[in-house]
Amino acid sequence: MDIRKVPDDELRRLPVLAGLSDEQLARVRRAARLVELAEGEHLFEHGQRAERFFMLREGRIKLYRLSPEGDEKVIEIIRPGQSFAEAVMFMEGKRYPVSAQALVRSELVAFDNSVFLQILRESVETCFRVMAAMSMRLRARVNEIEALALQNATLRLVNYLLGELPEDAGESAEIRLPAPKNVIASRLSVQPETLSRILHQLCDKGLITVQGRTITVHDVPALRRYGGIA
Amino acid sequence: MDIRKVPDDELRRLPVLAGLSDEQLARVRRAARLVELAEGEHLFEHGQRAERFFMLREGRIKLYRLSPEGDEKVIEIIRPGQSFAEAVMFMEGKRYPVSAQALVRSELVAFDNSVFLQILRESVETCFRVMAAMSMRLRARVNEIEALALQNATLRLVNYLLGELPEDAGESAEIRLPAPKNVIASRLSVQPETLSRILHQLCDKGLITVQGRTITVHDVPALRRYGGIA
DNA sequence: GCCCGGAATTGACCCACGTTAAGGAGCGCT
DNA sequence: AGCGCTCCTTAACGTGGGTCAATTCCGGGC
């Protein structure tokens, strides 16, 4: 459980760390910790003071919000190789705007915000990388807002599936859902019952087959047509 | 119609320009243009290549998305003093993720992205200001996603009103809607008819009075209680 | 192989909100 | 004053998807 076991080139695969000098990376590493979470364990909670941002090495993390009534909205499902919560260090108050919980046993690198801010002060290139990462996320959020406001449940699911397709998807392709269906449902802002019904409809239409967490798309272009443009 | 009529201190009131040296500000200014839009005129359209970002001096700008079917979702209503579209210069593709249209006759300063990027390369402080601005917007978008996913129309309206209250609002306060009600409705992702009904309900409860575009909140704490936490 | 518990499905019902349609209110223009 | 906008409101009706309540499915432990 030592951060030293994480090789440099794995860290550098993170866009926001890719441009660092050996010396800078060493400083980042010195202030970083390896974190292991059991299934269901929380990494941080909404409103908590943020001292770190993260890279997921193994497992799956769910970022979500709770309503006062206890309803949950999954904002994003993090997969290995992704970083998250880098933007929080620039927010006034520096409080996490979401909660983070491990969906399965997970392993993460936790980076120290103040050390990273110090490095940003020395490295405009890294600033640019951070800004690029934040702008991507911003656009993703705007897309999500549009989806919630202008698309019905079926359209949101279809577009989600299209987004989950591998790059090299040909005529047909297989998708492995990154989480149980009830979590996917919350990510899409529908009830599990509704997700189940919509998947069933798409099966009836012959567009997909569902086998547990695996979805086979039989005719990608047809699904694309079905989903409109997005 | 000359950019020179805009005083330096007005430009510096923009957070992302506040830290510039006189020389840097002069360069920004040299590459900036003043833009005037008539009511209903478009500043840019979704998908268009972005060469500039903007500060609104006068008027009101609506940022929105259209669905393929022509339904409109207003993402944000810009007011004088605000800047927007700064994040686009960092996105791959550099294409505006929304459309921008003047709700009334408007006057803006259009800044040149490439000149500003050059200045960012020289000024880490300005990078930090940009990152702070982007993180605020990111949080705002996450809040919006939560609102759409977890709150009903009434709650969204109440929280919108609470957000529009002046800082120094005491027991009661007056709000002037920044746009016609149908635009506000789209901002809140409800139909105009529904907005009208909900406003009526809140009147019946004695919480507010509506007079055209002016809404008087009679009991701010009561409204806050009604709205839950957010 | 059997049991158990959470996840997923299915059906019946319901409701918040959208839709459609028909006024009404304010306001600039002639 | 009267016309013709656009914006807004009101009412009647329809529906997508939420809610509730049973099952059924499935994977892990023994």
Tab-separated table of C-alpha atoms in Angstrom, chain A residues 65-69 71-73 75 87 90-92 97-98 117 120-121 124 127-128 130-132 134-139 141-146 148-150 189 229, chain B residues 65-69 71-73 75 87 90-92 97-98 117 120-121 124 127-128 130-132 134-139 141-146 148-150 189 229:
chain	number	residue	atom	x	y	z
A	65	ARG	CA	-25.862	14.082	-5.162
A	66	LEU	CA	-28.629	13.429	-2.669
A	67	SER	CA	-31.849	15.412	-2.397
A	68	PRO	CA	-33.115	16.305	1.079
A	69	GLU	CA	-35.667	13.490	0.649
A	71	ASP	CA	-33.263	10.603	-3.713
A	72	GLU	CA	-29.976	10.037	-5.443
A	73	LYS	CA	-28.714	11.433	-8.747
A	75	ILE	CA	-23.562	12.570	-11.875
A	87	ALA	CA	-11.604	21.573	-10.297
A	90	PHE	CA	-10.224	26.507	-7.454
A	91	MET	CA	-13.710	26.880	-6.036
A	92	GLU	CA	-14.280	29.335	-3.267
A	97	PRO	CA	-19.869	19.649	-4.848
A	98	VAL	CA	-20.735	15.923	-4.926
A	117	LEU	CA	-1.256	24.430	-6.829
A	120	LEU	CA	0.759	25.108	-11.300
A	121	ARG	CA	2.339	28.375	-10.230
A	124	VAL	CA	1.909	27.397	-17.360
A	127	CYS	CA	-2.289	25.228	-16.175
A	128	PHE	CA	-3.272	24.797	-19.804
A	130	VAL	CA	-5.992	21.764	-16.300
A	131	MET	CA	-8.012	24.312	-18.237
A	132	ALA	CA	-8.406	21.862	-21.098
A	134	MET	CA	-12.090	21.586	-17.041
A	135	SER	CA	-13.470	22.806	-20.354
A	136	MET	CA	-14.146	19.217	-21.430
A	137	ARG	CA	-16.032	18.592	-18.257
A	138	LEU	CA	-17.944	21.825	-18.648
A	139	ARG	CA	-19.078	20.812	-22.084
A	141	ARG	CA	-22.230	19.013	-18.143
A	142	VAL	CA	-23.938	21.280	-20.675
A	143	ASN	CA	-24.679	18.228	-22.786
A	144	GLU	CA	-26.161	16.543	-19.750
A	145	ILE	CA	-28.351	19.555	-19.019
A	146	GLU	CA	-29.609	19.534	-22.570
A	148	LEU	CA	-32.335	16.243	-19.163
A	149	ALA	CA	-34.265	19.221	-20.485
A	150	LEU	CA	-34.939	18.241	-24.084
A	189	SER	CA	-32.309	10.154	-14.273
A	229	ILE	CA	-28.175	13.374	-33.694
B	65	ARG	CA	-29.556	24.916	-27.051
B	66	LEU	CA	-32.049	23.662	-29.583
B	67	SER	CA	-33.266	20.091	-29.899
B	68	PRO	CA	-33.606	18.610	-33.386
B	69	GLU	CA	-37.363	19.138	-33.012
B	71	ASP	CA	-37.443	22.872	-28.642
B	72	GLU	CA	-35.305	25.400	-26.853
B	73	LYS	CA	-33.496	25.098	-23.523
B	75	ILE	CA	-28.865	27.500	-20.294
B	87	ALA	CA	-13.888	28.222	-21.599
B	90	PHE	CA	-9.620	25.343	-24.379
B	91	MET	CA	-12.036	22.836	-25.864
B	92	GLU	CA	-10.848	20.600	-28.616
B	97	PRO	CA	-21.368	24.462	-27.224
B	98	VAL	CA	-24.422	26.774	-27.175
B	117	LEU	CA	-4.029	32.681	-24.863
B	120	LEU	CA	-2.135	33.407	-20.344
B	121	ARG	CA	1.183	31.916	-21.372
B	124	VAL	CA	0.074	32.345	-14.246
B	127	CYS	CA	-4.501	31.327	-15.532
B	128	PHE	CA	-5.596	31.014	-11.926
B	130	VAL	CA	-9.567	31.634	-15.503
B	131	MET	CA	-9.524	28.367	-13.584
B	132	ALA	CA	-11.467	29.988	-10.746
B	134	MET	CA	-14.384	27.868	-14.862
B	135	SER	CA	-14.741	26.026	-11.578
B	136	MET	CA	-17.575	28.348	-10.537
B	137	ARG	CA	-19.351	27.644	-13.754
B	138	LEU	CA	-18.750	23.921	-13.373
B	139	ARG	CA	-20.335	23.960	-9.961
B	141	ARG	CA	-23.825	23.373	-13.972
B	142	VAL	CA	-23.744	20.503	-11.469
B	143	ASN	CA	-26.304	22.359	-9.377
B	144	GLU	CA	-28.463	22.730	-12.451
B	145	ILE	CA	-28.201	19.021	-13.195
B	146	GLU	CA	-29.242	18.215	-9.668
B	148	LEU	CA	-33.381	19.021	-13.137
B	149	ALA	CA	-32.985	15.497	-11.835
B	150	LEU	CA	-34.200	15.795	-8.255
B	189	SER	CA	-37.184	23.748	-18.061
B	229	ILE	CA	-32.219	23.812	1.398
